[in-house]
PDB file of C-alpha atoms in Angstrom:
ATOM      1  CA  MET A 612      37.293 -93.351   5.589  1.00 77.00           C
ATOM      2  CA  LEU A 613      38.203 -95.943   8.249  1.00 76.00           C
ATOM      3  CA  PRO A 614      36.585 -99.325   8.886  1.00 77.00           C
ATOM      4  CA  GLU A 615      33.777 -99.269  11.464  1.00 78.00           C
ATOM      5  CA  GLN A 616      34.783-100.183  15.027  1.00 82.00           C
ATOM      6  CA  ASP A 617      32.815-103.450  14.836  1.00 80.00           C
ATOM      7  CA  ASP A 618      34.368-104.433  11.476  1.00 79.00           C
ATOM      8  CA  ILE A 619      37.018-106.783  12.872  1.00 83.00           C
ATOM      9  CA  LYS A 620      38.202-107.996   9.440  1.00 91.00           C
ATOM     10  CA  GLY A 621      38.284-104.462   8.043  1.00 82.00           C
ATOM     11  CA  LEU A 622      40.312-103.186  11.001  1.00 89.00           C
ATOM     12  CA  ALA A 623      42.714-106.125  10.758  1.00 92.00           C
ATOM     13  CA  LYS A 624      43.174-105.406   7.054  1.00 94.00           C
ATOM     14  CA  TYR A 625      43.803-101.735   7.821  1.00 93.00           C
ATOM     15  CA  ASP A 626      46.495-102.664  10.362  1.00 95.00           C
ATOM     16  CA  GLN A 627      48.114-105.079   7.908  1.00 97.00           C
ATOM     17  CA  LEU A 628      48.079-102.451   5.127  1.00 97.00           C
ATOM     18  CA  ALA A 629      49.487 -99.805   7.477  1.00 97.00           C
ATOM     19  CA  ARG A 630      52.392-102.159   8.276  1.00 98.00           C
ATOM     20  CA  LEU A 631      52.900-102.736   4.537  1.00 98.00           C
ATOM     21  CA  GLU A 632      53.042 -98.981   3.955  1.00 98.00           C
ATOM     22  CA  ARG A 633      55.751 -98.687   6.627  1.00 98.00           C
ATOM     23  CA  GLU A 634      57.655-101.586   5.044  1.00 98.00           C
ATOM     24  CA  LEU A 635      57.490 -99.908   1.628  1.00 98.00           C
ATOM     25  CA  PHE A 636      58.614 -96.614   3.169  1.00 98.00           C
ATOM     26  CA  SER A 637      61.533 -98.393   4.859  1.00 98.00           C
ATOM     27  CA  TRP A 638      62.662-100.003   1.591  1.00 98.00           C
ATOM     28  CA  TRP A 639      62.347 -96.650  -0.179  1.00 98.00           C
ATOM     29  CA  CYS A 640      64.540 -94.976   2.451  1.00 97.00           C
ATOM     30  CA  THR A 641      67.095 -97.778   2.137  1.00 96.00           C
ATOM     31  CA  LEU A 642      67.115 -97.458  -1.657  1.00 97.00           C
ATOM     32  CA  ILE A 643      67.258 -93.675  -1.919  1.00 97.00           C
ATOM     33  CA  PHE A 644      69.142 -92.477   1.171  1.00 96.00           C
ATOM     34  CA  ARG A 645      71.900 -95.068   1.448  1.00 94.00           C
ATOM     35  CA  PRO A 646      74.545 -95.945  -1.114  1.00 91.00           C
ATOM     36  CA  GLU A 647      73.511 -99.032  -3.064  1.00 87.00           C
ATOM     37  CA  GLY A 648      75.543-102.154  -2.554  1.00 80.00           C
ATOM     38  CA  PRO A 649      76.698-104.483  -5.316  1.00 80.00           C
ATOM     39  CA  PRO A 650      74.182-106.247  -7.550  1.00 80.00           C
ATOM     40  CA  SER A 651      72.318-109.177  -6.011  1.00 70.00           C
ATOM     41  CA  LEU A 652      73.320-112.698  -6.859  1.00 60.00           C
ATOM     42  CA  PRO A 653      70.718-115.463  -6.865  1.00 60.00           C
ATOM     43  CA  GLY A 654      71.371-117.927  -4.075  1.00 51.00           C
ATOM     44  CA  GLY A 655      73.579-115.550  -2.060  1.00 52.00           C
ATOM     45  CA  LEU A 656      77.003-117.007  -1.270  1.00 49.00           C
ATOM     46  CA  MET A 657      76.106-120.319  -2.914  1.00 43.00           C
ATOM     47  CA  GLY A 658      75.130-118.424  -6.073  1.00 47.00           C
ATOM     48  CA  MET A 659      78.493-116.678  -6.096  1.00 47.00           C
ATOM     49  CA  LEU A 660      80.340-119.964  -5.630  1.00 48.00           C
ATOM     50  CA  GLY A 661      78.231-121.619  -8.329  1.00 45.00           C
ATOM     51  CA  GLY A 662      78.938-118.873 -10.832  1.00 45.00           C
ATOM     52  CA  ASN A 663      75.340-117.583 -11.142  1.00 43.00           C
ATOM     53  CA  LYS A 664      75.016-114.258 -12.881  1.00 48.00           C
ATOM     54  CA  GLY A 665      73.216-111.624 -10.811  1.00 52.00           C
ATOM     55  CA  SER A 666      70.079-109.731 -11.692  1.00 61.00           C
ATOM     56  CA  GLY A 667      72.167-106.590 -12.159  1.00 79.00           C
ATOM     57  CA  ILE A 668      70.329-104.679  -9.442  1.00 89.00           C
ATOM     58  CA  SER A 669      71.283-104.039  -5.844  1.00 93.00           C
ATOM     59  CA  GLY A 670      69.718-105.738  -2.863  1.00 93.00           C
ATOM     60  CA  SER A 671      68.029-102.483  -1.855  1.00 95.00           C
ATOM     61  CA  MET A 672      66.517-102.070  -5.331  1.00 95.00           C
ATOM     62  CA  GLN A 673      65.343-105.701  -5.270  1.00 95.00           C
ATOM     63  CA  GLY A 674      63.873-105.265  -1.785  1.00 96.00           C
ATOM     64  CA  PHE A 675      61.996-102.148  -2.874  1.00 97.00           C
ATOM     65  CA  LEU A 676      60.637-103.836  -6.013  1.00 97.00           C
ATOM     66  CA  ASP A 677      59.648-106.947  -4.029  1.00 97.00           C
ATOM     67  CA  CYS A 678      57.744-104.760  -1.586  1.00 98.00           C
ATOM     68  CA  MET A 679      56.054-102.966  -4.504  1.00 98.00           C
ATOM     69  CA  SER A 680      54.933-106.447  -5.617  1.00 98.00           C
ATOM     70  CA  LYS A 681      53.264-106.896  -2.221  1.00 98.00           C
ATOM     71  CA  VAL A 682      51.425-103.608  -2.715  1.00 98.00           C
ATOM     72  CA  GLU A 683      50.447-104.783  -6.199  1.00 98.00           C
ATOM     73  CA  LYS A 684      49.044-108.006  -4.729  1.00 98.00           C
ATOM     74  CA  GLU A 685      46.951-106.120  -2.170  1.00 97.00           C
ATOM     75  CA  LEU A 686      45.526-103.741  -4.765  1.00 97.00           C
ATOM     76  CA  SER A 687      44.829-106.672  -7.115  1.00 97.00           C
ATOM     77  CA  SER A 688      42.811-108.412  -4.399  1.00 96.00           C
ATOM     78  CA  THR A 689      39.905-105.968  -4.682  1.00 94.00           C
ATOM     79  CA  SER A 690      37.430-105.511  -7.517  1.00 92.00           C
ATOM     80  CA  GLY A 691      38.192-101.799  -7.888  1.00 93.00           C
ATOM     81  CA  PRO A 692      41.302 -99.673  -7.879  1.00 97.00           C
ATOM     82  CA  TRP A 693      41.370 -99.054  -4.093  1.00 97.00           C
ATOM     83  CA  PHE A 694      42.687-101.079  -1.149  1.00 96.00           C
ATOM     84  CA  TYR A 695      39.112-101.707   0.049  1.00 94.00           C
ATOM     85  CA  LYS A 696      36.161-102.781  -2.072  1.00 91.00           C
ATOM     86  CA  HIS A 697      34.668 -99.286  -2.202  1.00 90.00           C
ATOM     87  CA  GLU A 698      34.025 -96.960  -5.107  1.00 91.00           C
ATOM     88  CA  TYR A 699      36.153 -94.327  -3.418  1.00 93.00           C
ATOM     89  CA  PRO A 700      39.559 -94.166  -1.716  1.00 96.00           C
ATOM     90  CA  THR A 701      39.766 -94.668   2.033  1.00 95.00           C
ATOM     91  CA  MET A 702      42.212 -93.411   4.625  1.00 95.00           C
ATOM     92  CA  ILE A 703      44.782 -96.120   3.860  1.00 97.00           C
ATOM     93  CA  ASP A 704      44.801 -95.118   0.184  1.00 96.00           C
ATOM     94  CA  PHE A 705      45.676 -91.563   1.227  1.00 96.00           C
ATOM     95  CA  VAL A 706      48.323 -92.804   3.670  1.00 96.00           C
ATOM     96  CA  PHE A 707      49.994 -94.728   0.841  1.00 97.00           C
ATOM     97  CA  VAL A 708      49.663 -92.160  -1.946  1.00 97.00           C
ATOM     98  CA  SER A 709      51.360 -89.369  -0.019  1.00 93.00           C
ATOM     99  CA  HIS A 710      54.570 -91.429   0.091  1.00 95.00           C
ATOM    100  CA  VAL A 711      54.180 -93.233  -3.233  1.00 97.00           C
ATOM    101  CA  GLU A 712      54.017 -89.823  -4.895  1.00 96.00           C
ATOM    102  CA  ARG A 713      57.461 -89.036  -3.429  1.00 96.00           C
ATOM    103  CA  MET A 714      58.705 -92.478  -4.442  1.00 97.00           C
ATOM    104  CA  LEU A 715      57.724 -91.931  -8.075  1.00 97.00           C
ATOM    105  CA  ALA A 716      59.765 -88.745  -8.312  1.00 97.00           C
ATOM    106  CA  SER A 717      62.773 -89.843  -6.268  1.00 97.00           C
ATOM    107  CA  CYS A 718      63.125 -93.289  -7.857  1.00 97.00           C
ATOM    108  CA  ALA A 719      63.160 -91.737 -11.327  1.00 97.00           C
ATOM    109  CA  TYR A 720      65.513 -88.916 -10.338  1.00 97.00           C
ATOM    110  CA  TRP A 721      68.091 -90.782  -8.219  1.00 97.00           C
ATOM    111  CA  LYS A 722      67.754 -94.364  -9.470  1.00 97.00           C
ATOM    112  CA  GLY A 723      66.485 -94.211 -13.060  1.00 96.00           C
ATOM    113  CA  LEU A 724      63.444 -96.275 -12.051  1.00 97.00           C
ATOM    114  CA  ASN A 725      60.261 -94.866 -13.568  1.00 96.00           C
ATOM    115  CA  LEU A 726      57.401 -96.729 -11.881  1.00 96.00           C
ATOM    116  CA  ARG A 727      55.000 -95.167 -14.413  1.00 95.00           C
ATOM    117  CA  SER A 728      56.882 -96.444 -17.482  1.00 94.00           C
ATOM    118  CA  GLU A 729      55.231 -98.916 -19.853  1.00 94.00           C
ATOM    119  CA  GLU A 730      57.440-101.710 -18.481  1.00 95.00           C
ATOM    120  CA  MET A 731      56.424-100.956 -14.888  1.00 96.00           C
ATOM    121  CA  LYS A 732      52.747-100.564 -15.856  1.00 96.00           C
ATOM    122  CA  LYS A 733      52.914-104.183 -17.045  1.00 97.00           C
ATOM    123  CA  LYS A 734      54.722-105.309 -13.890  1.00 97.00           C
ATOM    124  CA  TYR A 735      52.470-103.335 -11.526  1.00 98.00           C
ATOM    125  CA  PRO A 736      49.129-102.852 -13.337  1.00 98.00           C
ATOM    126  CA  ALA A 737      47.048-102.512 -10.154  1.00 97.00           C
ATOM    127  CA  VAL A 738      49.423 -99.903  -8.696  1.00 98.00           C
ATOM    128  CA  ASN A 739      49.227 -97.899 -11.902  1.00 97.00           C
ATOM    129  CA  LEU A 740      45.416 -98.229 -12.075  1.00 97.00           C
ATOM    130  CA  TRP A 741      45.312 -96.989  -8.472  1.00 98.00           C
ATOM    131  CA  LEU A 742      47.468 -93.968  -9.392  1.00 97.00           C
ATOM    132  CA  ASP A 743      45.406 -93.319 -12.544  1.00 96.00           C
ATOM    133  CA  SER A 744      42.232 -93.460 -10.438  1.00 97.00           C
ATOM    134  CA  PHE A 745      43.632 -90.928  -7.986  1.00 96.00           C
ATOM    135  CA  GLU A 746      44.566 -88.635 -10.863  1.00 95.00           C
ATOM    136  CA  LYS A 747      40.897 -88.557 -11.919  1.00 95.00           C
ATOM    137  CA  LYS A 748      39.924 -87.114  -8.526  1.00 95.00           C
ATOM    138  CA  GLU A 749      39.958 -83.310  -8.366  1.00 94.00           C
ATOM    139  CA  TYR A 750      40.553 -83.361  -4.614  1.00 93.00           C
ATOM    140  CA  TYR A 751      43.741 -85.367  -5.166  1.00 93.00           C
ATOM    141  CA  LEU A 752      44.953 -83.181  -8.013  1.00 92.00           C
ATOM    142  CA  ALA A 753      44.486 -80.145  -5.754  1.00 92.00           C
ATOM    143  CA  PHE A 754      47.334 -81.309  -3.478  1.00 90.00           C
ATOM    144  CA  LYS A 755      49.392 -83.530  -5.815  1.00 92.00           C
ATOM    145  CA  SER A 756      52.905 -82.230  -6.288  1.00 92.00           C
ATOM    146  CA  ASP A 757      55.233 -82.330  -9.282  1.00 92.00           C
ATOM    147  CA  TYR A 758      58.475 -84.309  -9.521  1.00 94.00           C
ATOM    148  CA  TYR A 759      60.726 -81.235  -9.462  1.00 94.00           C
ATOM    149  CA  THR A 760      59.242 -80.014  -6.183  1.00 94.00           C
ATOM    150  CA  HIS A 761      59.599 -83.462  -4.638  1.00 95.00           C
ATOM    151  CA  VAL A 762      63.252 -83.952  -5.573  1.00 96.00           C
ATOM    152  CA  LYS A 763      64.073 -80.491  -4.209  1.00 96.00           C
ATOM    153  CA  ASP A 764      61.983 -80.907  -1.033  1.00 95.00           C
ATOM    154  CA  ILE A 765      63.088 -84.438  -0.157  1.00 95.00           C
ATOM    155  CA  PRO A 766      66.757 -83.759   0.785  1.00 95.00           C
ATOM    156  CA  PRO A 767      65.949 -81.158   3.495  1.00 95.00           C
ATOM    157  CA  GLN A 768      63.364 -83.567   4.964  1.00 93.00           C
ATOM    158  CA  TYR A 769      65.180 -86.906   4.701  1.00 92.00           C
ATOM    159  CA  GLY A 770      68.773 -86.179   3.725  1.00 93.00           C
ATOM    160  CA  PRO A 771      70.549 -86.420   0.384  1.00 94.00           C
ATOM    161  CA  GLY A 772      69.544 -89.054  -2.137  1.00 95.00           C
ATOM    162  CA  TYR A 773      72.228 -91.260  -3.669  1.00 95.00           C
ATOM    163  CA  ASP A 774      72.557 -91.748  -7.415  1.00 95.00           C
ATOM    164  CA  GLY A 775      72.562 -95.335  -8.600  1.00 92.00           C
ATOM    165  CA  GLY A 776      70.283 -97.906 -10.107  1.00 92.00           C
ATOM    166  CA  PHE A 777      69.766 -97.722 -13.847  1.00 93.00           C
ATOM    167  CA  GLU A 778      72.373 -95.106 -14.768  1.00 90.00           C
ATOM    168  CA  ASP A 779      71.344 -94.377 -18.380  1.00 88.00           C
ATOM    169  CA  GLN A 780      67.717 -93.824 -17.432  1.00 94.00           C
ATOM    170  CA  ARG A 781      68.688 -91.971 -14.252  1.00 95.00           C
ATOM    171  CA  GLU A 782      70.600 -89.338 -16.138  1.00 94.00           C
ATOM    172  CA  SER A 783      67.804 -88.901 -18.674  1.00 93.00           C
ATOM    173  CA  TYR A 784      65.046 -88.711 -16.046  1.00 94.00           C
ATOM    174  CA  SER A 785      66.959 -86.361 -13.751  1.00 95.00           C
ATOM    175  CA  LYS A 786      67.670 -83.973 -16.633  1.00 94.00           C
ATOM    176  CA  SER A 787      64.024 -84.087 -17.682  1.00 93.00           C
ATOM    177  CA  ILE A 788      62.802 -83.438 -14.122  1.00 93.00           C
ATOM    178  CA  THR A 789      65.148 -80.465 -13.632  1.00 93.00           C
ATOM    179  CA  GLY A 790      64.643 -79.079 -17.143  1.00 91.00           C
ATOM    180  CA  LYS A 791      68.268 -79.630 -18.121  1.00 92.00           C
ATOM    181  CA  ASP A 792      67.468 -81.870 -21.087  1.00 89.00           C
ATOM    182  CA  GLY A 793      66.821 -78.855 -23.333  1.00 87.00           C
ATOM    183  CA  LYS A 794      63.222 -79.813 -24.115  1.00 85.00           C
ATOM    184  CA  SER A 795      61.100 -80.734 -21.080  1.00 84.00           C
ATOM    185  CA  TRP A 796      60.733 -77.151 -19.856  1.00 82.00           C
ATOM    186  CA  ASN A 797      60.065 -75.462 -23.191  1.00 79.00           C
ATOM    187  CA  LEU A 798      56.861 -73.462 -23.289  1.00 77.00           C
ATOM    188  CA  PRO A 799      54.145 -74.357 -23.732  1.00 77.00           C
ATOM    189  CA  LEU A 800      54.702 -77.226 -21.302  1.00 71.00           C
ATOM    190  CA  PRO A 801      53.149 -80.511 -22.463  1.00 69.00           C
ATOM    191  CA  HIS A 802      50.049 -81.696 -20.637  1.00 68.00           C
ATOM    192  CA  ASP A 803      51.310 -85.285 -20.613  1.00 69.00           C
ATOM    193  CA  ASP A 804      54.894 -85.247 -19.310  1.00 70.00           C
ATOM    194  CA  PRO A 805      56.740 -88.420 -20.418  1.00 69.00           C
ATOM    195  CA  VAL A 806      58.309 -88.926 -16.968  1.00 73.00           C
ATOM    196  CA  GLN A 807      55.380 -87.853 -14.810  1.00 73.00           C
TER     197      GLN A 807
END
């Protein structure tokens, strides 16, 4: 599960990936648990003075997405779906997935950002292949949680999440996750939930 003690490169990669996981976690906390600031403008103050139109997303959303791109790059650097070139997940994969699972639910619920949407699957194909690969493992499915449980468990652990981001999608996703859309919680429940 961990690199061997004499695997200097493997251990260095583990340390670097562990720091990346903490960076992603930090950006997630900034995005979800703090009010979002105004949309980012390219070029900062000079962009504002030059009349550049912003990307329409906050700095915290941009920081989170940029960090997700770093995770994408790391996963893309191996021949398989995992962070290391193994046919199975290692400890760092499990370290990441426990928080990424929370990120999927909370980003959809509070920010309208569905990291499993078709658009995001194109932007982050390696991340989505990694998640798909986990979902084929019975041992992962045995402890994987659902979005509703996450969005109800997160506030007592981390504090309240702040609404923001992509408002139209946020409202739709949050209603779907809580069953208030009038269709997502009708029995029989669908096997393939459109949000999850």
